[in-house]
CSV table of C-alpha atoms (C1' of nucleotides) in Angstrom, one decimal:
chain,number,residue,atom,x,y,z
A,7,MET,CA,104.1,82.0,223.5
A,8,ILE,CA,108.0,82.8,223.5
A,9,ASN,CA,109.9,81.4,226.0
A,10,THR,CA,113.3,82.3,225.8
A,11,THR,CA,114.4,82.3,229.5
A,12,ASN,CA,115.7,79.0,229.2
A,13,SER,CA,118.0,79.8,226.6
A,14,HIS,CA,119.9,83.0,226.6
A,15,PRO,CA,123.3,83.4,225.9
A,16,THR,CA,126.0,83.7,228.5
A,17,LEU,CA,127.6,87.3,228.4
A,18,THR,CA,130.5,87.1,226.3
A,19,SER,CA,133.7,89.1,227.0
A,20,LYS,CA,132.7,91.4,223.9
A,21,LEU,CA,130.3,92.8,226.5
A,22,GLU,CA,132.0,93.6,229.3
A,23,PRO,CA,132.8,95.9,231.2
A,24,THR,CA,129.4,96.9,231.1
A,25,THR,CA,128.8,100.7,230.4
A,26,LEU,CA,125.2,100.5,229.1
A,27,LEU,CA,121.8,98.6,230.1
A,28,ALA,CA,119.3,99.1,227.7
A,29,ILE,CA,115.5,97.8,228.5
A,30,VAL,CA,113.2,97.1,225.6
A,31,GLY,CA,110.0,95.4,225.5
A,32,PRO,CA,106.2,95.8,224.4
A,33,THR,CA,104.3,98.6,225.8
A,34,ALA,CA,102.7,97.7,229.5
A,35,SER,CA,105.6,95.1,230.1
A,36,GLY,CA,107.0,96.7,233.4
A,37,LYS,CA,110.4,98.4,231.5
A,38,SER,CA,110.2,101.5,233.6
A,39,ALA,CA,109.9,99.6,237.1
A,40,LEU,CA,112.7,97.5,236.3
A,41,ALA,CA,114.7,100.2,235.3
A,42,ILE,CA,114.5,102.0,238.3
A,43,ALA,CA,115.4,98.8,240.3
A,44,LEU,CA,118.7,98.5,237.8
A,45,ALA,CA,119.2,102.2,238.5
A,46,LYS,CA,119.3,101.9,242.5
A,47,LYS,CA,121.0,98.5,242.6
A,48,TYR,CA,123.9,99.8,239.9
A,49,ARG,CA,123.9,103.6,240.4
A,50,GLY,CA,122.5,103.9,237.2
A,51,GLU,CA,120.4,107.0,235.6
A,52,ILE,CA,117.7,106.4,232.9
A,53,ILE,CA,117.2,107.8,229.5
A,54,CYS,CA,113.4,107.0,228.0
A,55,ALA,CA,113.3,106.3,224.6
A,56,ASP,CA,109.9,106.5,224.0
A,57,SER,CA,108.1,108.5,221.3
A,58,ARG,CA,105.6,109.3,223.5
A,59,THR,CA,107.0,111.0,227.0
A,60,ILE,CA,108.6,113.3,224.9
A,61,TYR,CA,106.1,115.6,224.8
A,62,LYS,CA,105.0,118.2,227.7
A,63,GLY,CA,101.9,117.9,229.5
A,64,LEU,CA,101.0,114.9,228.1
A,65,ASP,CA,101.9,112.7,231.0
A,66,ILE,CA,99.2,110.1,232.1
A,67,GLY,CA,98.0,109.3,228.8
A,68,THR,CA,101.6,108.5,227.6
A,69,ALA,CA,102.3,106.6,230.8
A,70,LYS,CA,105.0,109.0,231.6
A,71,PRO,CA,106.6,108.0,235.2
A,72,SER,CA,105.5,111.2,237.6
A,73,LEU,CA,108.1,112.3,239.6
A,74,LEU,CA,107.2,110.6,242.6
A,75,GLU,CA,107.5,106.8,240.3
A,76,GLN,CA,110.9,108.4,239.5
A,77,GLU,CA,111.6,107.7,243.0
A,78,GLY,CA,115.1,110.0,242.8
A,79,ILE,CA,116.5,108.8,239.7
A,80,PRO,CA,117.6,110.7,237.5
A,81,HIS,CA,115.8,110.3,234.3
A,82,TYR,CA,116.1,111.9,230.8
A,83,GLY,CA,114.1,111.9,227.4
A,84,LEU,CA,111.4,113.3,228.9
A,85,ASP,CA,109.3,116.7,228.1
A,86,LEU,CA,111.6,117.1,225.2
A,87,VAL,CA,109.3,119.1,223.1
A,88,GLU,CA,105.5,120.5,223.2
A,89,PRO,CA,103.1,118.3,221.7
A,90,TYR,CA,102.4,120.4,218.5
A,91,GLU,CA,106.4,120.2,217.7
A,92,SER,CA,107.7,117.3,215.8
A,93,TYR,CA,110.6,115.4,216.9
A,94,SER,CA,112.9,112.7,215.2
A,95,ALA,CA,114.4,109.7,215.9
A,96,ALA,CA,117.5,111.3,215.1
A,97,ASP,CA,116.5,114.3,217.4
A,98,PHE,CA,116.6,111.3,220.1
A,99,GLN,CA,119.7,110.3,218.9
A,100,ALA,CA,121.6,113.1,220.1
A,101,HIS,CA,120.3,114.1,222.7
A,102,ALA,CA,120.4,110.8,224.4
A,103,ASN,CA,124.3,110.4,223.3
A,104,GLU,CA,124.7,113.7,225.0
A,105,LYS,CA,123.1,112.2,227.9
A,106,ILE,CA,125.0,109.0,227.8
A,107,ALA,CA,128.2,110.6,227.7
A,108,GLU,CA,127.4,113.2,230.7
A,109,ILE,CA,126.0,109.8,233.1
A,110,ARG,CA,129.5,107.9,232.2
A,111,GLU,CA,130.9,111.1,233.0
A,112,ARG,CA,129.4,111.0,236.7
A,113,GLY,CA,130.6,107.4,236.8
A,114,ASN,CA,126.9,106.3,236.3
A,115,LEU,CA,125.8,103.5,234.7
A,116,PRO,CA,123.5,104.9,231.9
A,117,ILE,CA,120.3,102.7,231.4
A,118,ILE,CA,118.3,103.5,228.0
A,119,VAL,CA,114.5,102.1,228.5
A,120,GLY,CA,112.0,102.1,225.9
A,121,GLY,CA,109.8,100.5,223.3
A,122,SER,CA,110.3,102.9,220.3
A,123,GLY,CA,112.3,100.4,219.0
A,124,LEU,CA,114.3,103.1,215.9
A,125,TYR,CA,114.7,105.2,219.0
A,126,ILE,CA,116.5,102.5,220.6
A,127,ASP,CA,118.1,101.3,217.8
A,128,GLY,CA,119.1,104.4,216.3
A,129,VAL,CA,121.7,104.9,219.6
A,130,LEU,CA,122.6,101.2,219.9
A,131,TYR,CA,123.6,101.0,216.7
A,132,SER,CA,124.8,103.9,215.7
A,133,TYR,CA,122.6,104.7,212.9
A,134,GLU,CA,123.9,107.8,210.6
A,135,PHE,CA,120.2,109.7,209.8
A,136,GLY,CA,119.8,110.8,206.7
A,137,GLY,CA,119.3,114.6,206.4
A,138,GLN,CA,116.6,116.8,207.8
A,139,ALA,CA,112.8,116.5,206.6
A,140,ASP,CA,112.1,118.5,203.8
A,141,GLU,CA,108.3,120.2,204.6
A,142,ILE,CA,108.1,121.8,200.8
A,143,LEU,CA,109.2,118.8,199.1
A,144,ARG,CA,107.0,116.5,201.3
A,145,THR,CA,104.1,118.2,200.7
A,146,GLU,CA,104.7,118.3,196.6
A,147,LEU,CA,105.1,114.7,197.2
A,148,GLU,CA,102.3,114.1,198.9
A,149,ALA,CA,100.2,115.1,195.9
A,150,LEU,CA,101.7,112.2,193.8
A,151,SER,CA,100.3,108.6,193.7
A,152,ILE,CA,102.3,105.4,195.0
A,153,VAL,CA,102.9,104.5,191.4
A,154,GLU,CA,104.3,108.1,190.1
A,155,LEU,CA,106.4,108.0,193.4
A,156,GLN,CA,107.7,104.7,192.6
A,157,GLU,CA,108.7,106.1,188.8
A,158,ARG,CA,110.2,109.1,189.8
A,159,ILE,CA,112.6,106.9,192.3
A,160,GLU,CA,113.2,105.1,189.2
A,161,GLU,CA,113.9,107.5,186.6
A,162,VAL,CA,116.5,108.7,189.4
A,163,GLY,CA,118.1,105.6,189.9
A,164,TYR,CA,117.2,105.6,193.4
A,165,GLU,CA,116.9,102.2,195.3
A,166,MET,CA,113.5,101.2,196.1
A,167,PRO,CA,112.6,100.7,200.0
A,168,GLU,CA,111.6,97.4,200.6
A,169,ASN,CA,108.3,98.9,201.4
A,170,SER,CA,107.3,100.2,198.3
A,171,GLN,CA,103.3,100.5,199.1
A,172,ASN,CA,104.3,102.9,201.9
A,173,LYS,CA,103.9,106.3,200.5
A,174,ARG,CA,105.7,107.8,203.3
A,175,TYR,CA,109.2,106.0,202.4
A,176,LEU,CA,108.9,106.4,199.1
A,177,ILE,CA,108.7,110.1,199.7
A,178,ARG,CA,111.6,109.8,202.4
A,179,ALA,CA,113.9,107.7,199.5
A,180,ILE,CA,113.3,110.4,197.1
A,181,GLU,CA,114.2,113.1,200.1
A,182,GLN,CA,117.3,111.6,201.0
A,183,GLY,CA,118.3,110.1,197.8
A,184,GLY,CA,117.7,106.2,198.3
A,185,VAL,CA,117.8,103.7,201.1
A,186,ASN,CA,120.1,104.4,204.4
A,187,ARG,CA,121.1,101.3,205.6
A,188,SER,CA,124.3,102.9,208.0
A,189,ARG,CA,123.5,100.1,211.3
A,190,GLN,CA,126.9,99.9,213.1
A,191,PRO,CA,127.8,96.7,215.6
A,192,LEU,CA,125.8,97.2,219.0
A,193,MET,CA,127.3,99.8,220.8
A,194,SER,CA,130.3,98.1,222.6
A,195,GLY,CA,129.8,97.3,226.5
A,196,ALA,CA,125.7,97.4,226.1
A,197,VAL,CA,123.8,94.7,227.3
A,198,ILE,CA,120.1,94.5,225.8
A,199,ILE,CA,117.7,92.9,227.9
A,200,GLY,CA,114.0,92.2,226.5
A,201,ILE,CA,111.0,92.0,228.8
A,202,ASN,CA,108.4,89.8,227.4
A,203,PRO,CA,105.8,89.0,229.7
A,204,GLY,CA,103.3,87.2,226.8
A,205,LEU,CA,100.0,88.8,225.2
A,206,GLU,CA,97.8,87.7,228.3
A,207,ALA,CA,99.4,89.3,231.0
A,208,LEU,CA,100.2,92.3,228.9
A,209,GLU,CA,96.2,92.5,228.0
A,210,ASP,CA,95.6,92.5,231.7
A,211,ARG,CA,97.8,95.5,232.8
A,212,ILE,CA,97.0,97.3,229.7
A,213,ARG,CA,93.8,96.8,230.9
A,214,ARG,CA,94.5,98.1,234.4
A,215,ARG,CA,96.6,101.1,232.8
A,216,SER,CA,94.0,102.3,231.1
A,217,LYS,CA,91.7,102.7,234.1
A,218,ASN,CA,94.1,104.5,236.2
A,219,MET,CA,94.5,106.7,233.5
A,220,VAL,CA,91.1,107.7,233.2
A,221,ASP,CA,91.2,107.9,237.1
A,222,GLY,CA,94.2,110.0,236.7
A,223,GLY,CA,92.7,112.4,234.0
A,224,VAL,CA,93.2,111.4,231.2
A,225,LEU,CA,90.5,113.0,229.7
A,226,GLU,CA,92.1,116.6,231.2
A,227,GLU,CA,95.0,115.6,228.5
A,228,ALA,CA,92.5,114.8,226.0
A,229,ARG,CA,90.5,117.8,226.1
A,230,LEU,CA,94.3,120.0,226.4
A,231,ILE,CA,94.9,118.5,222.9
A,232,ASP,CA,91.5,119.0,221.5
A,233,GLU,CA,91.5,123.2,222.9
A,234,ASP,CA,94.7,123.5,222.6
A,235,TYR,CA,96.8,121.7,220.4
A,236,GLY,CA,94.9,120.2,217.7
A,237,TRP,CA,94.1,116.5,217.1
A,238,ASP,CA,96.8,117.0,214.2
A,239,SER,CA,99.7,117.7,216.7
A,240,PRO,CA,102.3,114.9,216.9
A,241,GLY,CA,101.5,114.5,220.6
A,242,ALA,CA,97.8,113.4,220.2
A,243,SER,CA,98.6,110.4,218.2
A,244,GLY,CA,99.0,108.2,221.4
A,245,ASN,CA,96.4,105.5,221.6
A,246,ILE,CA,94.8,106.6,224.7
A,247,TYR,CA,93.9,110.0,222.8
A,248,ARG,CA,92.8,108.6,219.6
A,249,VAL,CA,90.3,106.5,221.5
A,250,LEU,CA,89.3,109.1,223.5
A,251,ARG,CA,88.6,111.7,220.8
A,252,PRO,CA,85.1,110.6,220.0
A,253,TYR,CA,84.5,111.1,223.8
A,254,ILE,CA,85.6,114.4,224.3
A,255,GLU,CA,83.9,115.3,220.7
A,256,GLY,CA,80.7,114.3,222.2
A,257,SER,CA,80.1,111.9,219.4
A,258,THR,CA,80.3,109.1,221.7
A,259,TYR,CA,79.3,109.1,225.4
A,260,ASP,CA,80.3,105.2,225.8
A,261,LEU,CA,84.0,105.7,228.0
A,262,GLU,CA,83.6,101.7,228.2
A,263,LYS,CA,83.7,101.5,224.4
A,264,CYS,CA,86.6,103.7,224.0
A,265,LEU,CA,88.8,101.9,226.6
A,266,GLU,CA,88.3,98.7,224.6
A,267,ASP,CA,88.9,100.6,221.4
A,268,ALA,CA,92.1,101.4,223.5
A,269,LEU,CA,93.3,98.0,224.4
A,270,THR,CA,93.0,97.1,220.7
A,271,LEU,CA,95.2,99.5,220.2
A,272,ASP,CA,98.0,98.9,222.4
A,273,LYS,CA,97.5,95.1,221.5
A,274,LYS,CA,98.5,96.2,218.3
A,275,LEU,CA,101.4,98.2,219.6
A,276,ALA,CA,102.5,95.6,221.9
A,277,LYS,CA,103.1,92.8,218.7
A,278,ARG,CA,104.5,95.7,216.1
A,279,GLN,CA,107.1,96.5,218.6
A,280,LEU,CA,107.6,92.5,219.5
A,281,SER,CA,107.8,92.2,216.0
A,282,TRP,CA,110.4,95.1,215.9
A,283,PHE,CA,112.7,93.4,218.5
A,284,MET,CA,112.4,89.9,218.4
A,285,ARG,CA,114.1,89.9,215.4
A,286,ASN,CA,117.6,91.1,217.1
A,287,ASP,CA,119.4,88.4,218.4
A,288,ASP,CA,121.4,91.2,220.5
A,289,ILE,CA,118.4,91.0,223.0
A,290,HIS,CA,118.4,88.9,226.3
A,291,TRP,CA,114.8,87.9,226.6
A,292,PHE,CA,112.7,87.3,229.8
A,293,ASP,CA,109.3,87.1,231.1
A,294,ASN,CA,109.9,89.6,234.1
A,295,SER,CA,111.8,92.0,236.2
A,296,SER,CA,113.1,89.1,239.0
A,297,GLU,CA,114.4,87.2,236.3
A,298,VAL,CA,116.6,89.9,234.9
A,299,LEU,CA,117.7,90.9,238.7
A,300,ALA,CA,118.5,87.5,239.3
A,301,PHE,CA,120.3,87.4,235.5
A,302,LEU,CA,122.1,90.5,235.6
A,303,SER,CA,123.3,89.7,239.4
A,304,SER,CA,124.8,86.3,238.9
A,305,GLN,CA,126.5,87.4,235.9
A,306,LEU,CA,127.4,91.2,235.5
A,307,ALA,CA,127.6,92.1,239.2
A,308,ASN,CA,131.3,92.3,239.3
A,309,LYS,CA,131.5,94.0,235.5
A,310,ILE,CA,129.6,96.7,236.0
B,230,G,C1',46.0,89.1,214.8
B,231,C,C1',46.8,92.0,209.9
B,232,A,C1',50.3,94.2,206.6
B,233,G,C1',55.4,95.8,205.9
B,234,G,C1',61.3,95.1,206.4
B,235,G,C1',65.1,91.6,208.0
B,236,U,C1',67.7,87.4,209.1
B,237,U,C1',75.1,86.8,204.8
B,238,A,C1',81.5,83.9,207.0
B,239,G,C1',84.5,86.2,214.3
B,240,U,C1',81.6,91.3,214.2
B,241,G,C1',79.2,95.3,211.0
B,242,A,C1',77.7,95.4,205.8
B,243,A,C1',77.4,94.8,199.9
B,244,G,C1',75.5,91.5,197.1
B,245,C,C1',69.1,90.2,194.4
B,246,G,C1',69.6,84.1,189.1
B,247,G,C1',75.3,82.2,186.2
B,248,U,C1',81.9,86.1,185.7
B,249,C,C1',80.0,84.3,194.4
B,250,A,C1',83.9,81.6,199.2
B,251,A,C1',80.9,86.1,198.3
B,252,A,C1',83.0,93.7,197.6
B,253,C,C1',84.1,96.5,201.6
B,254,A,C1',85.1,97.9,206.8
B,255,C,C1',86.9,96.0,211.5
B,256,A,C1',88.6,92.1,214.2
B,257,A,C1',92.4,88.5,214.1
B,258,C,C1',97.1,86.3,212.4
B,259,A,C1',102.0,87.2,210.3
B,260,G,C1',105.8,90.6,208.8
B,261,A,C1',108.6,94.7,207.1
B,262,C,C1',110.4,99.0,209.6
B,263,U,C1',117.2,104.1,209.2
B,264,G,C1',114.7,112.1,210.9
B,265,U,C1',106.2,111.4,211.8
B,266,A,C1',108.1,104.8,214.6
B,267,A,C1',101.9,104.8,220.1
B,268,A,C1',103.6,106.7,213.3
B,269,U,C1',103.1,104.1,208.1
B,270,C,C1',102.7,100.0,205.4
B,271,U,C1',102.6,94.5,203.6
B,272,G,C1',100.4,89.7,203.4
B,273,U,C1',97.1,86.0,204.9
B,274,C,C1',92.2,86.0,206.8
B,275,G,C1',85.5,78.9,205.3
B,276,G,C1',88.3,73.4,205.1
B,277,C,C1',91.5,70.6,202.5
B,278,U,C1',95.6,70.8,199.0
B,279,U,C1',98.2,74.5,196.7
B,280,U,C1',100.6,78.6,189.9
B,281,A,C1',95.5,75.2,189.2
B,282,G,C1',92.0,72.4,191.7
B,283,C,C1',88.3,69.7,195.2
B,284,C,C1',84.8,70.3,199.3
B,285,U,C1',81.2,72.6,202.6
B,286,U,C1',78.6,77.7,203.4
B,287,C,C1',74.7,83.3,202.6
B,288,G,C1',68.3,81.9,209.6
B,289,U,C1',65.8,76.2,208.6
B,290,A,C1',63.4,72.7,205.3
B,291,G,C1',61.5,72.0,200.5
B,292,G,C1',60.6,73.6,195.3
B,293,U,C1',61.2,76.3,190.4
B,294,U,C1',65.6,76.2,187.0
B,295,C,C1',70.6,73.4,183.2
B,296,G,C1',72.0,76.9,187.3
B,297,A,C1',70.4,80.1,193.4
B,298,A,C1',73.0,83.7,198.8
B,299,U,C1',70.0,85.8,194.8
B,300,C,C1',62.9,83.3,192.5
B,301,C,C1',58.6,80.6,194.8
B,302,U,C1',56.4,77.5,199.8
B,303,A,C1',56.4,76.5,204.8
B,304,C,C1',58.4,77.0,209.2
B,305,A,C1',61.4,80.0,213.2
B,306,C,C1',63.8,84.3,215.3
B,307,C,C1',64.1,89.5,215.0
B,308,C,C1',62.2,94.6,214.1
B,309,U,C1',58.3,98.5,212.3
B,310,G,C1',53.4,100.3,211.4
B,311,C,C1',47.9,99.3,212.3
B,312,A,C1',45.4,96.6,216.0
RNA sequence: GCAGGGUUAGUGAAGCGGUCAAACACAACAGACUGUAAAUCUGUCGGCUUUAGCCUUCGUAGGUUCGAAUCCUACACCCUGCA
């Protein structure tokens, strides 16, 4: 298992004064609770960088912090769109930047928390996202094969995406004329905290969380998707909803089995998230919240 | 007890004499990722070595054949029909 807690780098002068805290990590790692603890301690306000909690009405299945759980700390990034609406990393970036400015204006510390790597990086590394999605062009290109799309890219002389077998990326390359590499250095004053309790602990937490979701009423949310929004809605792609679909539609009555599937999907998600974050050397990794609190109070207390 | 069907790699499931270490799916493992990102995609996936190759696998034990996961015999376990 990864153990980087003994070797996290000492903060350099370039990181002070800290003007933004980011908390990243896999799903169910305890980011939200940690964020609240830190917000209380350092006069913070929280921006959730989570591609699921942006949806209104999908609260339980997305593990969106409830009003009660928010403990009076202002939260942003939640309930931004309806489940059937589409939302992009660029949209999030705009929203987050706006909130960061507002929070600083109030003299508070912006704390950005989440597991959506692209959302986080878009903000922290000032991506200049390419043009907006062209739905008409996309549906047109969707009909072409991978090879045809590749040929098309070569013909026009665009750069081929590294994932040259990924249709979605090929279409995007054609749409925006190549590959986007607009990454800036880490936003000045930002400190990124990574929290990774390990896969075994994560599995445990995910199990418990799924159970709580059922007790909390995810089935109602899933029914809402089934009856109102439709399973094609962007909001319906959350793990728990996907596995609940056969149960809601009546093709299985085995709820336990659905929860097993949820665990599988969540574990895979956690690994993907980890593989995104692990390559980022700017992240200071920890196993659990108390280590983070200790680290920050010893290294940063005076500088925030 | 008689008749018929089945037993394949972690799971499900193709294969029914050679081109089979064995399709495919799932799981697992590794990785990519710049306006769908809880999305999407890539690689590996019996063992050893690694362009190639060698070894051990297709319920168990024998047999037929130049050659068997594939055919035959016996045994074990599972399912179905008749008793």
